[in-house]
Short mmCIF file of C-alpha atoms and ligand atoms in Angstrom, two decimals:
data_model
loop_
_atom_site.label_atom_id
_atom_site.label_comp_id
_atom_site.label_asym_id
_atom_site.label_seq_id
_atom_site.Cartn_x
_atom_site.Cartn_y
_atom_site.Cartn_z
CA UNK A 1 11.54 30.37 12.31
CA UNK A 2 12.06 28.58 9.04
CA UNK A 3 12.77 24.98 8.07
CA UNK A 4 12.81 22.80 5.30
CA UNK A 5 12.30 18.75 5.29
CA UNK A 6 12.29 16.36 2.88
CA UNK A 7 10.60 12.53 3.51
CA UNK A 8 9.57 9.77 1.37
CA UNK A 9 6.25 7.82 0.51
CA UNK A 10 5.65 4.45 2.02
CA UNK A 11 3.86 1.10 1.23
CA UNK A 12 2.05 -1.48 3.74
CA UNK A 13 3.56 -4.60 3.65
CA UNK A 14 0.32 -4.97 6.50
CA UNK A 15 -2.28 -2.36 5.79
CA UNK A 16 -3.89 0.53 8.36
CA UNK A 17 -7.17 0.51 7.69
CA UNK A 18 -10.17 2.42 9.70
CA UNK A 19 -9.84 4.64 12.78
CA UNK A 20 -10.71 4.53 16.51
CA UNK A 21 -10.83 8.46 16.41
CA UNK A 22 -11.40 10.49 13.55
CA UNK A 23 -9.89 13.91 14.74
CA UNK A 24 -6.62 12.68 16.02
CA UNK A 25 -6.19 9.94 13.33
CA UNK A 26 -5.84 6.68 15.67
CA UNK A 27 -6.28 3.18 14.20
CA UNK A 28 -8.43 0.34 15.42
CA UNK A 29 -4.69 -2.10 14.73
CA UNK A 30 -1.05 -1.32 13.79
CA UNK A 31 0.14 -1.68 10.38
CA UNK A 32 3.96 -2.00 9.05
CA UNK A 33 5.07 -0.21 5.94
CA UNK A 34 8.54 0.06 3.82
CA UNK A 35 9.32 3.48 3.24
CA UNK A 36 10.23 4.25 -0.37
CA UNK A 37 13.28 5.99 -2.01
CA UNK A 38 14.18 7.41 -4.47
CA UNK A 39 10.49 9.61 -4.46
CA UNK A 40 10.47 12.20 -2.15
CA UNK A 41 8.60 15.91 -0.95
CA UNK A 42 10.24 18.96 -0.14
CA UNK A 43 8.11 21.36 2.58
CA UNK A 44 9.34 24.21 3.56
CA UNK A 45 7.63 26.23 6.52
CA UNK A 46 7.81 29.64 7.49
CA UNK A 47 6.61 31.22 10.93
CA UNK A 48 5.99 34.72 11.12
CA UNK A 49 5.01 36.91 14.03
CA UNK A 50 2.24 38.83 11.95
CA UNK A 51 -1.74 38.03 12.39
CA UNK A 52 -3.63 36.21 9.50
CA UNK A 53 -4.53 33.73 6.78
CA UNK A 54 -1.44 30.75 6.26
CA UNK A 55 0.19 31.26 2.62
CA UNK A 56 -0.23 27.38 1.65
CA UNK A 57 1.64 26.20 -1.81
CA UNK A 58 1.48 22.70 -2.97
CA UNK A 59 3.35 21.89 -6.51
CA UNK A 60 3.29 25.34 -7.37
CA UNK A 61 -0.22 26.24 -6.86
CA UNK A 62 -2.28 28.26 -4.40
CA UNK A 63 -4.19 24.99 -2.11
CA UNK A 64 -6.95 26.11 -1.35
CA UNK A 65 -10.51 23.96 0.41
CA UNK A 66 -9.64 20.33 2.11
CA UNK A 67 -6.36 19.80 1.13
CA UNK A 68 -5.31 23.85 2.76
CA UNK A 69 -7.21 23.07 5.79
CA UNK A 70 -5.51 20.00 6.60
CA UNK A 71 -2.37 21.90 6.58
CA UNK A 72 -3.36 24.31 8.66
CA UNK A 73 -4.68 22.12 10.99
CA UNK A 74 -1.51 20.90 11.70
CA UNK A 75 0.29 24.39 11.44
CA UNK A 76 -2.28 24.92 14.25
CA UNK A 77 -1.08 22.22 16.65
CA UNK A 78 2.45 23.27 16.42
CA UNK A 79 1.34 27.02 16.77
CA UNK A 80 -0.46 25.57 19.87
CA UNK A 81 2.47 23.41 21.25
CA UNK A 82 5.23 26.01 20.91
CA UNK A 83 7.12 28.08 23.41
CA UNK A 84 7.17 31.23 21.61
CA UNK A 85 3.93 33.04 19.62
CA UNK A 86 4.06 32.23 16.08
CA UNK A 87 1.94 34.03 13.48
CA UNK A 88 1.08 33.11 10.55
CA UNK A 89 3.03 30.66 8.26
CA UNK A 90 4.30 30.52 4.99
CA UNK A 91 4.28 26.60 3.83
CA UNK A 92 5.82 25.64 0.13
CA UNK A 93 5.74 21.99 -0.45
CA UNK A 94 6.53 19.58 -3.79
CA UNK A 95 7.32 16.20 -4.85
CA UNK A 96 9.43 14.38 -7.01
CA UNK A 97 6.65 12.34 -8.22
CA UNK A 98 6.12 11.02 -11.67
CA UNK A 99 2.30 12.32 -12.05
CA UNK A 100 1.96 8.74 -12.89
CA UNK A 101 3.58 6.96 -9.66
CA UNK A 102 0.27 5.92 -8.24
CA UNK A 103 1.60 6.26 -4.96
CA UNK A 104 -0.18 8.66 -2.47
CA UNK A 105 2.31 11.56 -1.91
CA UNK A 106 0.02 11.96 1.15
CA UNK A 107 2.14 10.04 3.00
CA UNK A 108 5.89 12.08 2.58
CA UNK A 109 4.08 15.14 2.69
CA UNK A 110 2.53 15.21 5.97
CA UNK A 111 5.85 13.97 7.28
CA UNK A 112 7.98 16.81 5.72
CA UNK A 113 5.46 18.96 7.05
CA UNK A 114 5.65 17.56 10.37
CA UNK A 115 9.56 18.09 10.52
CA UNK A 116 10.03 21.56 8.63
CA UNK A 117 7.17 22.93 11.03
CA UNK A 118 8.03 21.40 13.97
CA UNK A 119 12.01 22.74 13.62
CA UNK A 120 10.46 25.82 12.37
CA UNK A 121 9.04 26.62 15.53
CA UNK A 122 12.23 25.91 17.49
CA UNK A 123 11.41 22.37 18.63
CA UNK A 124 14.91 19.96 18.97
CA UNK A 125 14.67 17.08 16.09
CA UNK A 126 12.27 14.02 17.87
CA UNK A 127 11.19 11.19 15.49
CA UNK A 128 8.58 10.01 17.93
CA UNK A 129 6.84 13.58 18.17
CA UNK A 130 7.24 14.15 14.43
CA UNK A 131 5.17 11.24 14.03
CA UNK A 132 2.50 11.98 16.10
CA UNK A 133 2.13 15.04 14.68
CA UNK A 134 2.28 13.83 10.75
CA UNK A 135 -0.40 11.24 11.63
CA UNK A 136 -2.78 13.99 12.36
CA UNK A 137 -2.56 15.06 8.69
CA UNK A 138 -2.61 11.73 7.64
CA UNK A 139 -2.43 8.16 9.17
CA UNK A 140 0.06 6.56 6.98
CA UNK A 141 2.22 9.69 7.10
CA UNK A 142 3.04 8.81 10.44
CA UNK A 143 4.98 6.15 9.23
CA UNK A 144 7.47 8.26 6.52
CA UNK A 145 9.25 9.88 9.85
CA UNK A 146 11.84 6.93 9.62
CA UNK A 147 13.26 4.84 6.63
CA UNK A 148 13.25 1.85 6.19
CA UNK A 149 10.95 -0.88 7.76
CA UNK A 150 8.17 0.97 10.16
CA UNK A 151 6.01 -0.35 12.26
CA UNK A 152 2.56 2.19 13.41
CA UNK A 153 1.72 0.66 16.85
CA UNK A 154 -1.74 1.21 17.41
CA UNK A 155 -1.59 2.47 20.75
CA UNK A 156 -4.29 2.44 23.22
CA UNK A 157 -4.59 6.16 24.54
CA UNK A 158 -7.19 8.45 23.95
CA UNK A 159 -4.86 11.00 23.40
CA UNK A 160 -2.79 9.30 20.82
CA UNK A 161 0.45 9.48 22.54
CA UNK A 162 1.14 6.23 22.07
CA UNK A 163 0.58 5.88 18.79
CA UNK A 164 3.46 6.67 16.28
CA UNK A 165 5.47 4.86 13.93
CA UNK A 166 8.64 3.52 14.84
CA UNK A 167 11.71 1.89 12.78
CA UNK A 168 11.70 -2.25 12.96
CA UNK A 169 15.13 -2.15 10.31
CA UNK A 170 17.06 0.14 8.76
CA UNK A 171 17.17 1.68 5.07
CA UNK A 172 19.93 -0.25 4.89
CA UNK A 173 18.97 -4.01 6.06
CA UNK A 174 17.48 -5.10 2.67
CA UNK A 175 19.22 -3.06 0.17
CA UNK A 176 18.38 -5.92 -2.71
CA UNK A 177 14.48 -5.29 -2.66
CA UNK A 178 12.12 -3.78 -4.93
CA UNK A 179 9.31 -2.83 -4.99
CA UNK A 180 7.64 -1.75 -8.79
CA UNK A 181 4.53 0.55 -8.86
CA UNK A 182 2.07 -0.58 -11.92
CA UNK A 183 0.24 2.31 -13.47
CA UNK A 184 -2.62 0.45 -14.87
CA UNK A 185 -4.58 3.20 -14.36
CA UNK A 186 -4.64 6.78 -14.51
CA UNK A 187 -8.00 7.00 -12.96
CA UNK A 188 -8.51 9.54 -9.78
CA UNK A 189 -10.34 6.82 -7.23
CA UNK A 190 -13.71 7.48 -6.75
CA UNK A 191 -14.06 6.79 -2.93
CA UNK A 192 -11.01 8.50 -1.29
CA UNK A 193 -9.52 6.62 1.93
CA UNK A 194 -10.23 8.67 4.54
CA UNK A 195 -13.85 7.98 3.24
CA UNK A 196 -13.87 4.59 2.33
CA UNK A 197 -12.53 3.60 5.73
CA UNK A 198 -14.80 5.00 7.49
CA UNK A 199 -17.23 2.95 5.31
CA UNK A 200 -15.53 -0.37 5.96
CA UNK A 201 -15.52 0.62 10.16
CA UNK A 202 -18.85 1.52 9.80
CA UNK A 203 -20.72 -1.16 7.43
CA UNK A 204 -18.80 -4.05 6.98
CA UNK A 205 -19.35 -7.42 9.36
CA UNK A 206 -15.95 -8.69 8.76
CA UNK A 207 -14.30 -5.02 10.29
CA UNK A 208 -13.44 -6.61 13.77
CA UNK A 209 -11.86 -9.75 12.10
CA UNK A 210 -9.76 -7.69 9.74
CA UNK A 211 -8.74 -5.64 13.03
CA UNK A 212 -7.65 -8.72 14.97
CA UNK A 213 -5.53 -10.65 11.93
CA UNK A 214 -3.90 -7.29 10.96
CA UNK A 215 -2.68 -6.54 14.41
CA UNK A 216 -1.36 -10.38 14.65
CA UNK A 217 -0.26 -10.06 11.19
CA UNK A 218 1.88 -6.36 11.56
CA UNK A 219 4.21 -8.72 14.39
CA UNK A 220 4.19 -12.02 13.04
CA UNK A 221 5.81 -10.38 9.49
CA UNK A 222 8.95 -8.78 11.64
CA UNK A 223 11.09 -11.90 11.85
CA UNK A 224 10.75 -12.85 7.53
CA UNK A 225 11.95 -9.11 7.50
CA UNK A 226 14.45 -9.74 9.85
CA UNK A 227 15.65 -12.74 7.36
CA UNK A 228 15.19 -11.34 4.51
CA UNK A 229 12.74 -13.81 3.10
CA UNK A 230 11.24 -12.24 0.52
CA UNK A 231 8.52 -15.24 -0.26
CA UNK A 232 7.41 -15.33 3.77
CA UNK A 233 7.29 -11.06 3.36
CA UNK A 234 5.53 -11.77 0.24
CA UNK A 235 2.86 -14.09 0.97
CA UNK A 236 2.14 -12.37 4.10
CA UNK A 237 1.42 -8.83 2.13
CA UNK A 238 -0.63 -10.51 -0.34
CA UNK A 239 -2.88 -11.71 1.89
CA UNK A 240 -3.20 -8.78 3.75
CA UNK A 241 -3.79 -7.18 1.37
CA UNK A 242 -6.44 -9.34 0.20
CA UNK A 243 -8.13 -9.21 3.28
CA UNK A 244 -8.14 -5.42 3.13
CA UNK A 245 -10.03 -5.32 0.02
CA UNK A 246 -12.43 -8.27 1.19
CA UNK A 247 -13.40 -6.01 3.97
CA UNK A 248 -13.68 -3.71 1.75
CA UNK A 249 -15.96 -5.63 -0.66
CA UNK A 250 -18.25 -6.23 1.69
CA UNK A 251 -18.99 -2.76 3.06
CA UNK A 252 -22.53 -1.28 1.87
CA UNK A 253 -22.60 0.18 -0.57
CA UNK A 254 -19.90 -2.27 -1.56
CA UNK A 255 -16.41 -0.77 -2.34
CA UNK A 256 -13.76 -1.85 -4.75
CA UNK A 257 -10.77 -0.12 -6.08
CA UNK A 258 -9.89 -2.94 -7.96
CA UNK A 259 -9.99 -2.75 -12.24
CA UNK A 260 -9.45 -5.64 -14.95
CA UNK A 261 -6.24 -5.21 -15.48
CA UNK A 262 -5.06 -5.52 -11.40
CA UNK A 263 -6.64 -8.53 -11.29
CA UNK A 264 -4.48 -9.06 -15.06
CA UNK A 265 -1.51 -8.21 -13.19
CA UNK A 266 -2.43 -10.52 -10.13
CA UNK A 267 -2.86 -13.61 -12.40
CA UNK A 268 0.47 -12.56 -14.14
CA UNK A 269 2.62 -12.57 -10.47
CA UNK A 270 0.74 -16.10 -9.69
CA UNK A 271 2.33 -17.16 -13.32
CA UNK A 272 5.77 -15.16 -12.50
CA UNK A 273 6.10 -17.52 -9.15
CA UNK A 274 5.12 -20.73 -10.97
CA UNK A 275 8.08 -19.56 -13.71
CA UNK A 276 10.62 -19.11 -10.93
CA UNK A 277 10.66 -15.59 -10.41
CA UNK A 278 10.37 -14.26 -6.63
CA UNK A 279 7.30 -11.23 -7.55
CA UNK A 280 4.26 -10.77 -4.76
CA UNK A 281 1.89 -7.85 -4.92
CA UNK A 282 0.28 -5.57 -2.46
CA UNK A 283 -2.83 -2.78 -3.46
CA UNK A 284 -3.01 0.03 -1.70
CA UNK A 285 -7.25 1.90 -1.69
CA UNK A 286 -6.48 1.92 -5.75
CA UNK A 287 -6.16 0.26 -8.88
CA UNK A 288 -2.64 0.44 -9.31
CA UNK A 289 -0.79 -3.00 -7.74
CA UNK A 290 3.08 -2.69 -6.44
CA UNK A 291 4.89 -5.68 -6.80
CA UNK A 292 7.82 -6.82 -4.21
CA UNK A 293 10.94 -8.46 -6.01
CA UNK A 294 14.49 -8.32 -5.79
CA UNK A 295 17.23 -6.67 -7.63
CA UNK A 296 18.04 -9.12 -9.63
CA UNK A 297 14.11 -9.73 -11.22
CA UNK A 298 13.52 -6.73 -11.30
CA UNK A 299 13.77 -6.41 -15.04
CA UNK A 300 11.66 -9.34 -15.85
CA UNK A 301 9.14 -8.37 -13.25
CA UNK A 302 9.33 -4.54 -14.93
CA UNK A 303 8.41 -6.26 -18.53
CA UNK A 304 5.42 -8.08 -17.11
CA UNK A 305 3.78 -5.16 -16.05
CA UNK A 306 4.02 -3.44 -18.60
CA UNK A 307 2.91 -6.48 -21.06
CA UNK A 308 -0.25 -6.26 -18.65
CA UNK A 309 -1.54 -3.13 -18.81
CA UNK A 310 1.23 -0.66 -17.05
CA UNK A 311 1.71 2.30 -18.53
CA UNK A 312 4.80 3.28 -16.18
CA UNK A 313 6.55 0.82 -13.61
CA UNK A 314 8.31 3.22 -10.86
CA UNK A 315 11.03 1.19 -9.77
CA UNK A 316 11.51 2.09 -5.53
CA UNK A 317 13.67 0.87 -3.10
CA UNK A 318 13.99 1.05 1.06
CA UNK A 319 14.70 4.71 1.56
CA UNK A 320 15.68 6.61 4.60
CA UNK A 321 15.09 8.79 7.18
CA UNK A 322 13.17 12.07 7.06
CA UNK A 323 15.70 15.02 6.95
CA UNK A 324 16.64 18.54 7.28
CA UNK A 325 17.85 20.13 3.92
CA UNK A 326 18.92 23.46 2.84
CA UNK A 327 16.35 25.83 1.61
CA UNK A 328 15.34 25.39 -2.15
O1 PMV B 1 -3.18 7.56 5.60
P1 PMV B 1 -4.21 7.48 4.55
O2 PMV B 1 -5.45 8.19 4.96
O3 PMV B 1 -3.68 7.92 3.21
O4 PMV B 1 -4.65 5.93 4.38
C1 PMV B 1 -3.80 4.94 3.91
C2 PMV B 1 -4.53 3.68 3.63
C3 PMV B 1 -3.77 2.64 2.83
O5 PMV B 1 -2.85 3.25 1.96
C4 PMV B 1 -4.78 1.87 1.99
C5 PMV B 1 -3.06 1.63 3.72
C6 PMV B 1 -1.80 2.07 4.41
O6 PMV B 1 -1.54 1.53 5.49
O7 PMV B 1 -1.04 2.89 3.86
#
């Protein structure tokens, strides 16, 4: 009755962004993300058969308000879904993160959760469930089941069995590309995503054309993956994720996670391309941009954000699959 998982963050290439159903996290279009090694979290998960309150520990601290109840929320549906009566659980979970990755570790948690709680409980390993179950902590977690290129397929269920994230390529398939987190800024965002989404679904007029070009968008980018063309890849994530923040901008009240400098850092990829240097961005709901390269610019690219403002670059690469690991 105890597992431990470890699975890694992920960034759209095509952006999820706003939800058909708030409970069961479902998306009004798909969205297809790389899922990024080396960073990773550990969750370990511990049934018992006693009555009571969930021990939750995240990074070495007692969680306690939102961030406990979404775990046990999803302790909850696996307590629910199981053969045998489970208790209450024991869950220890921590990441690898540099405090100043930028990246949401939102993402690799809720998967490693998924997996450690799911095995936990006695369940046989099944990416597809796993998925299901991590996007109900969080919709982009859904997507850090697999490594490698994943597609989220919206689905069209109002149960939200059909929608889970499922592996286009392989960790393996573009070994060469990079992908550098900025840290222009250190800044906790001010409108979380879970918020401003529902914002942008809510108040903005161009929602149902973001909807309908990011659905096109999340199949029309699989083939440049397939070829490895890292300026088709490029260009497409750029302007998705452009029109993510344009939606964005025109929500009311008006959001916008962008600051100086990552519109600095934009300007300085436009200049990188017009040098010769293969660098697009993408921006996640934040300040921080992540730039897609290739091994071989990745030190230039590296120097360019930091001569704009970075205070770190975390350099990230495909990574793989969720996995089973020994206890700590
Ligand atoms: O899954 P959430 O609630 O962390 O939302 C993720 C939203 C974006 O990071 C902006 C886009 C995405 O697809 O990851």
């Amino acid at each position: 009755m105890r597992a431990t998982a470890k699975a890694h963050p992920n960034i759209a290439l095509v952006k999820y962004w706003g939800k058909r159903d708030e409970r069961l996290i479902l998306p009004h279009q798909s969205s297809l993300s790389v899922t990024l090694g080396p960073l990773a979290v550990t969750t370990m998960v511990e049934f018992t058969t006693e009555r009571g309150a969930d021990e939750v520990r995240i990074n070495g601290r007692t969680a306690a308000g939102a961030e406990r109840e979404r775990v046990v929320a999803l302790l909850d549906v696996v307590r629910r879904e199981a053969k045998k009566r489970l208790g209450r659980a024991r869950m220890v979970s921590a990441g690898d993160f540099p405090a100043a990755a930028g990246l949401a570790s939102s993402a690799a948690a809720f998967a490693a959760l998924a997996v450690a709680a799911r095995t936990a409980a006695g369940f046989a390993r099944d990416t597809r469930a796993e998925s299901i179950l991590a996007r109900r902590g969080s919709g982009s977690a859904c997507r850090s089941v697999q490594g490698g290129f994943v597609r989220w397929n919206r689905g069209r269920r109002a149960d939200g069995k059909d929608s889970f994230g499922e592996q286009v390529f392989g960790e393996r398939h573009w070994p060469e590309l990079r992908l550098l987190v900025g840290m222009v800024s250190r800044e906790e965002k001010e409108v979380k995503s879970r918020d401003g989404m529902r914002a942008t679904v809510e108040t903005s007029p161009y929602y149902p054309a973001w909807a309908k070009d990011a659905e096109a968008e999340a199949r029309r980018i699989v083939p440049f993956i397939k070829r490895r063309d890292l300026e088709a890849v490029g260009t497409i994530a750029e302007q998705n994720a452009w029109r993510m923040h344009a939606t964005a901008f025109a929500a009311m009240p008006p959001l916008c996670y962008l600051k100086p400098q990552t519109l600095s850092v934009i300007e300085a990829c436009r200049e990188l391309r017009r040098r010769g240097t293969g660098a697009w961005f993408t921006l996640d709901a934040g300040p921080n941009p992540v730039l897609l390269t290739t091994a071989g610019d990745e030190a230039t690219v590296a120097r360019v954000l930091e001569q704009h403002g970075a205070a770190e670059v975390v350099s990230c690469r495909p990574g793989g699959d969720a996995e089973l690991v020994p206890a700590p």
